[in-house]
Amino acid sequence: MALNIPGLVVMALFYLLILGTGIWASLRSKKEEKKCTGDGMEITLLAGRNINLLVGIFTLTATWVGGGFILGIAEATYNPTLGAVWALMPVPYVLTFFLGGFFFAKPMRENKYVTMMDPFQKKYGNVLASALIFPALVADVLWVARTLVSLGGTMSVILDLPYVYSIIISSVVAIVYTLLGGLYSVAYTDVIQLILIFISLWVCVPFMMTNPHSVDISLTAYNATFQAPWVGTVELDEAGKWFDDFMLLALGGLAYQAFYQRILSSSSYTQAQVTCFASSACCLVLGIPSVLIGAVAASTDWNSTSYGLPTPYERDQAGSILPIALQYLTPPYISVIGIGAVAAAVMSSMDSALLSSASLFSSNIYKNIIRKQASDCEMQWVIRISVVVVGLAGTGLTFLDSSVLVFWLVGVDMSYTIMFPQLVCILFFKVSNGYGAIVGYIMGLVMRVLSGEPLIGLPPAIQFPGCRLDKEGKLTQYFPFRTAIMLISLMSILLVSLLASIIFNKGLLPEKWDVFNVKRRQRAAAKVADVKRTNSGKEEAAVAKQLLDTTSC
């Protein structure tokens, strides 16, 4: 197959459009910086907490609808061992946004945090908060890697462009426009990217479904034709794994800084809620084309196409089924449009991951720990350098492994089993303290490693009920073990926190051993509560006096 010159031209125009939008947005951010009373770092990271509602919806949706979203749904639907019932992403994301809008957005906004790690730093101190920041940073770097891997595989199939070139070009473009204008550039390029994703995917679907090599997908939904029915099934002994994957996707996303970056950039709590609810609906709509493409691929006689036999699944290319289907089941000009959708999805997620990790490092590590007196200009440079370093790290990882699933799994796993229980405790349980956080952190990390992972060849040292060989001969946990680890970590944080609080408040151990100042912090909290009650009492007395005076008159 020769290099696809028309496709390269279209991709070049796409990248120029995105870069131009990013430059325009960076100029806009400079104008807003002159108007805004906040500091430059807040404008760069949170768009001055005044992002437009429509732009907010677009950027939150585009962040979640990435290359892994589009390719992963198509892969699960096509895979004869899975099927559409395992293509979970759109539905759990609805739960993510609703829970985020109803519960998590409020405490974050009321305290005017800049990142999701601010409450940890405020309550636990810098040392422990730094340890907790590490898994969040790693998850973002892996996010960058998996988005680039998905694009590299797609471009190499359709354009016959070397994997290395497609990775490097995409990485450079995303890094450059993220550097220029921070969240403004990311948000406004997300608008363009989401429009391209929507139009491109829905343009491809009719051509895909009317191609002469495939059977009507309504006939193959529940009937075996060229392979197992594409709807798939969830057997009773697989229900635990299905539930675990669902909860992983639904709750794991709540422990990503990229989510809170969009919430905190809204001008009000109401706007943040509307942004979440609207984005959930958009995710559902954008997931439909990938399901249809996977269904068509499962209903195709590949021997009648130029792809031939064995099938993509038998060649271990199920992860690339979307670009393969575009390449062999649609006209050339349509396949180029399809790759534009994948490229747009990848860029929209990658820039979010870049800015997310830059936010955590610059705000929580550099500004709050390394150089508290850092100037605004210095912080702008720290943010830029952080974006470049994370981009290079993520790009480098793509050359170590070409599996989207490996990067996705490790990143989301860390967010769900380690960060999510920590975030729930810090936001909703006053009893939580540093002692509980350390024990919960260690419990979550150790148990997750010992539970094994077949995708990276890690055998399980802990075998939960139902652990057995899967259809591909890999030892797999069919018990919802990730959810179990998350709950064990959550309970560990609360129980150890309560125990430590009792020990130090009752004087069972000397106060000088209280390295996390549990007793001192509770005294300070009690004083604050007394002051609030006193002030409230004075206000009530003043109101009562005013009413009495009015009555006597």
Coordinates of C-alpha atoms in Angstrom, one line a residue:
M1 CA 0.0 0.0 0.0
A2 CA 1.4 3.4 -1.0
L3 CA 1.4 6.5 1.1
N4 CA -2.1 8.1 1.0
I5 CA -1.2 11.6 -0.3
P6 CA -4.8 13.0 -0.3
G7 CA -5.3 11.7 3.2
L8 CA -2.1 13.4 4.3
V9 CA -3.2 16.7 2.8
V10 CA -6.5 16.5 4.7
M11 CA -4.8 15.7 8.0
A12 CA -2.4 18.6 7.4
L13 CA -5.3 21.0 7.0
F14 CA -6.9 19.5 10.1
Y15 CA -3.8 20.1 12.2
L16 CA -3.5 23.7 10.8
L17 CA -7.1 24.4 11.8
I18 CA -6.6 23.1 15.3
L19 CA -3.3 25.0 15.7
G20 CA -4.9 28.2 14.4
T21 CA -7.8 27.9 16.8
G22 CA -5.3 27.4 19.6
I23 CA -3.3 30.5 18.7
W24 CA -6.6 32.5 18.4
A25 CA -7.6 31.2 21.9
S26 CA -4.2 32.1 23.4
L27 CA -4.7 35.7 22.2
R28 CA -8.1 35.8 23.7
S29 CA -6.7 34.5 27.0
K30 CA -4.2 37.4 27.1
K31 CA -7.1 39.9 26.7
E32 CA -9.1 38.2 29.5
E33 CA -6.0 38.3 31.7
K34 CA -5.9 42.1 31.4
K35 CA -9.6 42.3 32.4
C36 CA -9.5 39.7 35.2
T37 CA -8.6 40.5 38.7
G38 CA -7.4 37.0 39.4
D39 CA -3.8 35.9 39.0
G40 CA -2.3 34.6 35.7
M41 CA -2.0 31.0 36.9
E42 CA -5.8 30.9 37.6
I43 CA -6.5 32.3 34.1
T44 CA -4.2 29.8 32.5
L45 CA -5.5 26.7 34.4
L46 CA -9.1 27.7 35.0
A47 CA -9.8 30.3 32.3
G48 CA -10.4 32.9 35.0
R49 CA -13.3 30.8 36.4
N50 CA -15.5 32.3 33.7
I51 CA -15.7 29.8 30.9
N52 CA -18.7 30.1 28.5
L53 CA -21.4 27.4 29.2
L54 CA -21.5 26.1 25.6
V55 CA -17.7 25.9 25.5
G56 CA -17.7 24.2 28.9
I57 CA -20.1 21.5 27.6
F58 CA -17.9 21.0 24.5
T59 CA -14.6 20.8 26.3
L60 CA -15.9 18.4 29.0
T61 CA -17.5 16.1 26.4
A62 CA -14.4 16.2 24.2
T63 CA -12.2 15.3 27.1
W64 CA -14.0 12.1 27.7
V65 CA -14.7 11.2 24.1
G66 CA -11.1 10.4 23.2
G67 CA -9.4 8.0 20.9
G68 CA -9.8 5.2 23.5
F69 CA -13.5 5.9 23.7
I70 CA -14.1 5.7 19.9
L71 CA -11.8 2.8 19.2
G72 CA -12.6 0.9 22.4
I73 CA -16.3 0.8 21.8
A74 CA -15.9 -0.4 18.3
E75 CA -13.4 -3.0 19.5
A76 CA -15.6 -4.4 22.2
T77 CA -18.6 -4.5 19.9
Y78 CA -16.7 -6.4 17.2
N79 CA -14.8 -8.8 19.5
P80 CA -16.7 -12.1 19.3
T81 CA -15.7 -12.9 23.0
L82 CA -17.3 -9.6 24.2
G83 CA -20.0 -7.8 22.1
A84 CA -21.9 -4.5 22.5
V85 CA -23.0 -5.3 26.1
W86 CA -19.3 -5.0 27.1
A87 CA -18.9 -1.7 25.2
L88 CA -19.7 0.1 28.4
M89 CA -18.1 3.6 28.1
P90 CA -21.1 5.8 27.2
V91 CA -23.5 4.6 30.0
P92 CA -21.0 4.7 32.9
Y93 CA -20.0 8.2 31.8
V94 CA -23.5 9.4 32.4
L95 CA -23.2 8.2 36.0
T96 CA -19.8 9.9 36.2
F97 CA -21.2 13.3 35.2
F98 CA -24.4 13.1 37.3
L99 CA -22.5 12.1 40.5
G100 CA -19.9 14.8 39.7
G101 CA -22.5 17.5 39.2
F102 CA -24.7 16.6 42.2
F103 CA -22.0 15.8 44.8
F104 CA -18.4 16.5 43.9
A105 CA -18.7 19.8 42.2
K106 CA -20.2 21.6 45.2
P107 CA -17.4 21.2 47.9
M108 CA -14.8 21.9 45.2
R109 CA -16.4 25.1 44.1
E110 CA -17.4 26.4 47.6
N111 CA -13.7 26.2 48.7
K112 CA -12.5 27.8 45.4
Y113 CA -9.9 25.1 44.9
V114 CA -7.6 25.2 41.8
T115 CA -7.0 21.4 41.6
M116 CA -8.5 18.3 43.1
M117 CA -5.4 17.9 45.2
D118 CA -5.9 21.2 47.1
P119 CA -8.1 19.7 49.9
F120 CA -5.5 17.0 50.5
Q121 CA -2.7 19.6 50.8
K122 CA -4.8 21.7 53.1
K123 CA -5.8 18.9 55.5
Y124 CA -2.9 16.4 55.3
G125 CA 0.1 18.7 54.6
N126 CA 2.6 18.8 51.8
V127 CA 4.5 15.5 52.4
L128 CA 1.5 13.2 52.3
A129 CA -0.3 15.2 49.6
S130 CA 2.8 14.9 47.4
A131 CA 2.6 11.1 47.7
L132 CA -1.0 11.2 46.7
I133 CA -0.4 13.4 43.8
F134 CA 2.0 10.8 42.3
P135 CA -0.7 8.3 41.1
A136 CA -2.8 11.2 39.7
L137 CA 0.3 12.4 37.6
V138 CA 1.0 8.9 36.4
A139 CA -2.6 8.4 35.3
D140 CA -2.4 11.6 33.3
V141 CA 0.9 10.6 31.6
L142 CA -0.6 7.2 30.7
W143 CA -3.7 9.0 29.4
V144 CA -1.4 10.9 27.0
A145 CA 0.2 7.7 25.9
R146 CA -3.0 5.8 25.2
T147 CA -4.5 8.6 23.1
L148 CA -1.3 8.8 21.0
V149 CA -1.2 5.0 20.6
S150 CA -4.8 5.0 19.3
L151 CA -4.0 7.7 16.7
G152 CA -0.7 6.1 15.6
G153 CA -2.4 2.8 14.9
T154 CA -5.3 4.4 13.0
M155 CA -3.0 6.6 10.8
S156 CA -0.7 3.7 10.0
V157 CA -3.7 1.7 8.7
I158 CA -5.4 4.3 6.7
L159 CA -2.6 6.6 5.5
D160 CA 0.2 4.1 5.6
L161 CA 2.1 6.7 7.5
P162 CA 4.8 5.3 9.8
Y163 CA 3.7 4.9 13.4
V164 CA 6.5 7.0 14.7
Y165 CA 5.8 10.0 12.5
S166 CA 2.1 10.1 13.3
I167 CA 2.8 9.9 17.0
I168 CA 5.4 12.7 17.0
I169 CA 3.4 15.1 14.7
S170 CA 0.3 14.8 16.8
S171 CA 2.2 15.2 20.0
V172 CA 4.0 18.3 18.9
V173 CA 0.7 20.0 17.7
A174 CA -1.1 19.3 20.9
I175 CA 1.8 20.5 23.1
V176 CA 2.2 23.7 21.1
Y177 CA -1.4 24.9 21.3
T178 CA -1.7 23.9 25.0
L179 CA 1.5 25.9 25.7
L180 CA 0.1 29.0 24.0
G181 CA -3.1 29.6 25.9
G182 CA -3.8 27.0 28.7
L183 CA -7.4 26.1 29.3
Y184 CA -8.6 28.8 26.8
S185 CA -6.7 27.1 24.0
V186 CA -7.7 23.6 25.1
A187 CA -11.4 24.5 25.5
Y188 CA -11.8 26.4 22.2
T189 CA -9.9 23.7 20.2
D190 CA -12.2 21.1 21.9
V191 CA -15.2 22.9 20.3
I192 CA -13.7 22.4 16.8
Q193 CA -12.6 18.9 17.6
L194 CA -16.0 17.8 18.9
I195 CA -17.8 19.1 15.9
L196 CA -15.4 17.2 13.7
I197 CA -15.8 14.0 15.7
F198 CA -19.6 14.3 15.4
I199 CA -19.8 15.1 11.7
S200 CA -17.0 12.7 10.6
L201 CA -18.4 9.6 12.4
W202 CA -21.9 10.1 11.3
V203 CA -20.8 10.7 7.7
C204 CA -19.0 7.4 7.7
V205 CA -21.8 5.3 9.2
P206 CA -24.2 5.2 6.1
F207 CA -21.4 4.2 3.8
M208 CA -20.3 1.5 6.3
M209 CA -23.8 0.1 6.7
T210 CA -24.5 -0.1 3.0
N211 CA -21.3 -1.7 1.9
P212 CA -21.8 -4.9 -0.2
H213 CA -19.5 -7.1 1.9
S214 CA -21.6 -7.0 5.1
V215 CA -24.9 -8.5 6.2
D216 CA -27.7 -6.4 7.7
I217 CA -26.6 -5.9 11.4
S218 CA -30.2 -6.5 12.6
L219 CA -29.8 -10.1 11.3
T220 CA -26.5 -10.7 13.0
A221 CA -27.3 -9.0 16.3
Y222 CA -28.6 -12.3 17.9
N223 CA -27.6 -14.8 15.2
A224 CA -24.2 -16.3 14.5
T225 CA -23.1 -15.6 10.9
F226 CA -19.4 -14.9 10.2
Q227 CA -18.8 -14.9 14.0
A228 CA -20.8 -14.7 17.2
P229 CA -23.7 -12.3 17.5
W230 CA -22.4 -8.7 17.9
V231 CA -24.8 -7.8 20.8
G232 CA -22.9 -10.3 23.0
T233 CA -24.0 -11.8 26.3
V234 CA -23.2 -11.5 30.0
E235 CA -23.3 -14.9 31.5
L236 CA -24.1 -15.3 35.2
D237 CA -20.5 -16.2 36.1
E238 CA -19.3 -13.0 34.2
A239 CA -21.7 -10.6 35.9
G240 CA -19.1 -9.7 38.6
K241 CA -16.5 -8.7 35.9
W242 CA -19.1 -6.7 34.0
F243 CA -20.2 -4.9 37.1
D244 CA -16.5 -4.2 38.0
D245 CA -15.8 -2.7 34.6
F246 CA -18.9 -0.6 34.8
M247 CA -18.0 0.9 38.2
L248 CA -14.4 1.3 37.2
L249 CA -15.5 3.6 34.3
A250 CA -18.2 5.3 36.3
L251 CA -16.3 6.2 39.4
G252 CA -12.7 6.2 38.2
G253 CA -13.3 9.3 36.1
L254 CA -14.3 11.2 39.2
A255 CA -10.7 11.0 40.4
Y256 CA -9.2 12.8 37.4
Q257 CA -8.0 16.4 37.6
A258 CA -9.3 17.0 34.0
F259 CA -12.9 16.7 35.3
Y260 CA -12.5 19.2 38.1
Q261 CA -10.6 21.6 35.8
R262 CA -13.8 22.0 33.8
I263 CA -16.0 22.2 36.9
L264 CA -13.9 24.8 38.6
S265 CA -13.7 26.9 35.4
S266 CA -17.5 27.4 35.4
S267 CA -18.8 30.8 36.6
S268 CA -21.2 29.2 39.0
Y269 CA -22.2 25.9 40.6
T270 CA -25.4 25.9 38.5
Q271 CA -23.4 26.3 35.3
A272 CA -21.1 23.4 36.4
Q273 CA -24.1 21.2 37.0
V274 CA -25.7 22.0 33.6
T275 CA -22.3 21.4 32.0
C276 CA -22.1 17.9 33.5
F277 CA -25.7 16.9 32.6
A278 CA -25.5 18.1 29.0
S279 CA -22.1 16.4 28.5
S280 CA -23.6 13.1 29.7
A281 CA -26.1 13.2 26.9
C282 CA -23.5 14.1 24.3
C283 CA -21.4 11.1 25.3
L284 CA -24.3 8.8 24.7
V285 CA -24.9 10.2 21.2
L286 CA -21.2 10.1 20.3
G287 CA -20.9 6.5 21.3
I288 CA -23.6 5.2 18.8
P289 CA -21.4 5.5 15.6
S290 CA -18.6 3.3 17.1
V291 CA -21.2 0.7 18.2
L292 CA -22.6 0.6 14.6
I293 CA -19.1 0.4 13.0
G294 CA -18.2 -2.5 15.3
A295 CA -21.5 -4.2 14.5
V296 CA -20.9 -3.9 10.7
A297 CA -17.3 -5.3 11.1
A298 CA -18.8 -8.3 13.0
S299 CA -21.3 -8.8 10.2
T300 CA -18.7 -8.7 7.4
D301 CA -17.5 -11.5 5.2
W302 CA -13.8 -10.4 5.3
N303 CA -12.9 -13.0 2.7
S304 CA -14.8 -11.0 0.1
T305 CA -12.8 -7.9 0.8
S306 CA -9.3 -7.1 -0.2
Y307 CA -8.4 -7.6 3.5
G308 CA -9.0 -11.3 3.1
L309 CA -8.7 -14.1 5.7
P310 CA -7.9 -14.7 8.5
T311 CA -10.2 -12.1 10.1
P312 CA -9.0 -9.1 12.0
Y313 CA -9.8 -10.9 15.3
E314 CA -7.8 -14.0 14.2
R315 CA -4.9 -11.7 13.3
D316 CA -5.0 -10.1 16.8
Q317 CA -6.1 -6.8 15.2
A318 CA -9.4 -6.3 17.0
G319 CA -8.1 -3.1 18.6
S320 CA -7.7 -1.5 15.2
I321 CA -11.1 -2.7 13.9
L322 CA -12.4 0.9 13.4
P323 CA -9.6 2.0 11.0
I324 CA -9.6 -1.4 9.3
A325 CA -13.3 -1.2 8.7
L326 CA -13.0 2.4 7.4
Q327 CA -10.2 1.3 5.1
Y328 CA -11.8 -1.7 3.6
L329 CA -15.6 -1.1 3.8
T330 CA -15.8 2.6 2.7
P331 CA -14.6 4.7 -0.3
P332 CA -11.1 6.1 0.2
Y333 CA -12.4 9.7 0.7
I334 CA -14.7 8.5 3.4
S335 CA -12.0 6.7 5.3
V336 CA -9.9 9.9 5.3
I337 CA -12.9 11.7 6.9
G338 CA -13.0 8.9 9.5
I339 CA -9.4 9.3 10.5
G340 CA -10.2 13.0 11.0
A341 CA -12.7 11.9 13.6
V342 CA -10.1 9.7 15.4
A343 CA -7.5 12.4 15.2
A344 CA -9.9 15.0 16.6
A345 CA -10.8 12.7 19.5
V346 CA -7.2 12.0 20.3
M347 CA -6.2 15.6 20.3
S348 CA -9.2 16.6 22.5
S349 CA -8.2 14.2 25.2
M350 CA -4.4 14.6 25.0
D351 CA -4.5 18.4 25.5
S352 CA -6.7 17.9 28.6
A353 CA -4.3 15.4 30.1
L354 CA -1.4 17.7 29.4
L355 CA -3.0 20.6 31.1
S356 CA -4.3 18.5 33.9
S357 CA -0.9 17.1 34.9
A358 CA 0.7 20.6 34.5
S359 CA -1.9 22.0 36.9
L360 CA -1.1 19.4 39.6
F361 CA 2.6 19.9 39.4
S362 CA 2.7 23.7 39.0
S363 CA 0.0 24.5 41.6
N364 CA 0.4 21.7 44.2
I365 CA 4.1 21.0 44.1
Y366 CA 6.0 24.0 42.7
K367 CA 3.8 26.8 44.0
N368 CA 2.9 25.3 47.4
I369 CA 6.1 23.4 48.2
I370 CA 9.1 24.3 46.2
R371 CA 8.7 28.1 45.7
K372 CA 5.9 29.6 47.6
Q373 CA 7.1 33.1 46.6
A374 CA 7.1 32.3 42.9
S375 CA 6.0 35.2 40.7
D376 CA 3.2 35.0 38.2
C377 CA 5.6 35.1 35.3
E378 CA 7.6 32.3 36.8
M379 CA 4.5 30.2 37.3
Q380 CA 3.6 30.6 33.6
W381 CA 6.9 29.2 32.7
V382 CA 6.5 26.3 35.1
I383 CA 3.2 25.4 33.6
R384 CA 4.7 25.5 30.1
I385 CA 7.7 23.4 31.0
S386 CA 5.3 20.9 32.8
V387 CA 3.2 20.6 29.6
V388 CA 6.3 19.8 27.6
V389 CA 7.7 17.3 30.1
V390 CA 4.4 15.4 30.4
G391 CA 4.0 15.4 26.6
L392 CA 7.4 14.0 26.1
A393 CA 6.9 11.4 28.8
G394 CA 3.6 10.2 27.3
T395 CA 5.1 10.2 23.8
G396 CA 8.1 8.1 25.0
L397 CA 5.8 5.5 26.6
T398 CA 4.1 4.9 23.2
F399 CA 7.3 3.3 21.9
L400 CA 7.4 0.8 24.8
D401 CA 4.0 -0.6 24.2
S402 CA 1.4 -0.3 21.4
S403 CA -1.6 -1.4 23.4
V404 CA -4.3 1.2 24.1
L405 CA -5.9 -1.2 26.6
V406 CA -2.7 -1.5 28.7
F407 CA -2.3 2.2 29.2
W408 CA -6.0 2.8 29.7
L409 CA -6.3 0.0 32.2
V410 CA -3.3 1.0 34.4
G411 CA -4.3 4.6 34.4
V412 CA -8.0 4.2 35.3
D413 CA -7.2 1.4 37.8
M414 CA -4.9 3.8 39.7
S415 CA -7.6 6.4 39.7
Y416 CA -10.4 4.0 40.9
T417 CA -8.6 1.8 43.4
I418 CA -6.3 4.5 44.9
M419 CA -7.5 8.0 44.3
F420 CA -11.3 7.7 44.3
P421 CA -11.6 6.5 48.0
Q422 CA -9.1 9.1 49.1
L423 CA -11.2 11.8 47.3
V424 CA -14.4 10.6 48.8
C425 CA -13.0 10.6 52.3
I426 CA -11.3 14.1 52.1
L427 CA -14.5 15.7 50.7
F428 CA -17.3 14.0 52.7
F429 CA -15.8 12.6 55.9
K430 CA -14.4 15.0 58.5
V431 CA -12.9 12.2 60.5
S432 CA -10.4 11.3 57.8
N433 CA -6.8 12.2 58.6
G434 CA -3.3 11.5 57.4
Y435 CA -2.9 8.2 59.2
G436 CA -6.0 6.7 57.5
A437 CA -4.9 8.1 54.2
I438 CA -1.5 6.4 54.4
V439 CA -3.0 3.0 55.3
G440 CA -5.7 3.3 52.6
Y441 CA -3.1 4.3 50.0
I442 CA -0.9 1.3 50.8
M443 CA -3.8 -1.1 51.0
G444 CA -5.1 -0.1 47.6
L445 CA -1.7 -0.2 45.9
V446 CA -0.6 -3.5 47.4
M447 CA -3.9 -5.3 46.9
R448 CA -4.2 -4.1 43.3
V449 CA -0.7 -5.3 42.4
L450 CA -1.3 -8.7 44.1
S451 CA -4.6 -9.1 42.3
G452 CA -2.7 -9.5 39.0
E453 CA -3.5 -8.2 35.5
P454 CA -3.6 -10.6 32.4
L455 CA -3.1 -7.7 30.0
I456 CA 0.4 -7.0 31.3
G457 CA 1.2 -10.6 32.1
L458 CA 1.0 -10.1 35.9
P459 CA -0.3 -13.3 37.6
P460 CA -2.6 -12.9 40.5
A461 CA -1.1 -13.7 43.9
I462 CA -4.6 -13.1 45.5
Q463 CA -7.3 -15.1 43.8
F464 CA -10.7 -13.8 44.5
P465 CA -13.8 -16.2 44.2
G466 CA -14.4 -17.1 40.6
C467 CA -10.8 -16.6 39.4
R468 CA -10.3 -18.8 36.4
L469 CA -9.0 -19.0 32.8
D470 CA -10.9 -16.8 30.3
K471 CA -11.7 -17.7 26.7
E472 CA -8.2 -16.7 25.6
G473 CA -6.6 -18.9 28.2
K474 CA -5.5 -16.1 30.6
L475 CA -6.1 -16.4 34.4
T476 CA -8.7 -13.7 35.0
Q477 CA -10.5 -12.3 38.1
Y478 CA -14.3 -12.6 37.5
F479 CA -15.1 -11.3 40.9
P480 CA -15.5 -7.4 41.1
F481 CA -12.1 -7.3 42.7
R482 CA -11.3 -3.6 41.8
T483 CA -14.5 -2.5 43.5
A484 CA -13.7 -4.7 46.5
I485 CA -10.2 -3.1 46.7
M486 CA -11.7 0.4 46.4
L487 CA -14.1 -0.3 49.3
I488 CA -11.4 -1.9 51.4
S489 CA -9.2 1.1 50.9
L490 CA -12.2 3.4 51.7
M491 CA -13.0 1.5 54.9
S492 CA -9.3 1.5 55.9
I493 CA -9.0 5.2 55.6
L494 CA -12.1 5.8 57.8
L495 CA -11.4 3.1 60.4
V496 CA -7.7 4.0 60.9
S497 CA -8.6 7.7 60.9
L498 CA -11.2 7.2 63.6
L499 CA -8.8 5.0 65.6
A500 CA -6.0 7.6 65.4
S501 CA -8.4 10.4 66.4
I502 CA -9.5 8.4 69.5
I503 CA -5.9 7.6 70.5
F504 CA -4.6 11.1 70.4
N505 CA -7.7 12.9 71.7
K506 CA -7.9 10.5 74.6
G507 CA -4.2 11.0 75.4
L508 CA -3.4 7.4 74.9
L509 CA -0.3 8.5 73.0
P510 CA 1.8 11.7 73.6
E511 CA 0.8 14.6 71.4
K512 CA 4.4 15.0 70.3
W513 CA 4.0 11.7 68.4
D514 CA 1.0 13.1 66.4
V515 CA 2.9 13.9 63.2
F516 CA -0.3 14.8 61.4
N517 CA -1.5 17.1 64.1
V518 CA -4.9 15.3 64.5
K519 CA -5.6 16.7 68.0
R520 CA -4.4 20.2 67.1
R521 CA -6.5 20.3 63.9
Q522 CA -9.6 19.2 65.8
R523 CA -9.0 21.9 68.4
A524 CA -8.7 24.5 65.6
A525 CA -11.9 23.2 63.9
A526 CA -13.7 23.4 67.2
K527 CA -12.6 27.0 67.7
V528 CA -13.8 27.9 64.2
A529 CA -17.2 26.3 64.9
D530 CA -17.5 28.2 68.1
V531 CA -16.7 31.5 66.4
K532 CA -19.3 30.7 63.7
R533 CA -21.9 29.9 66.3
T534 CA -21.1 33.0 68.3
N535 CA -21.3 35.2 65.2
S536 CA -24.5 33.5 64.2
G537 CA -25.9 34.1 67.7
K538 CA -25.0 37.8 67.5
E539 CA -26.7 38.1 64.1
E540 CA -29.8 36.4 65.4
A541 CA -29.9 38.7 68.5
A542 CA -29.5 41.7 66.2
V543 CA -32.3 40.6 64.0
A544 CA -34.6 39.9 67.0
K545 CA -33.8 43.3 68.5
Q546 CA -34.7 44.9 65.2
L547 CA -38.0 43.1 65.1
L548 CA -38.8 44.1 68.7
D549 CA -38.0 47.7 67.9
T550 CA -40.2 47.6 64.8
T551 CA -43.1 46.0 66.8
S552 CA -42.8 48.6 69.6
C553 CA -43.1 51.4 67.0

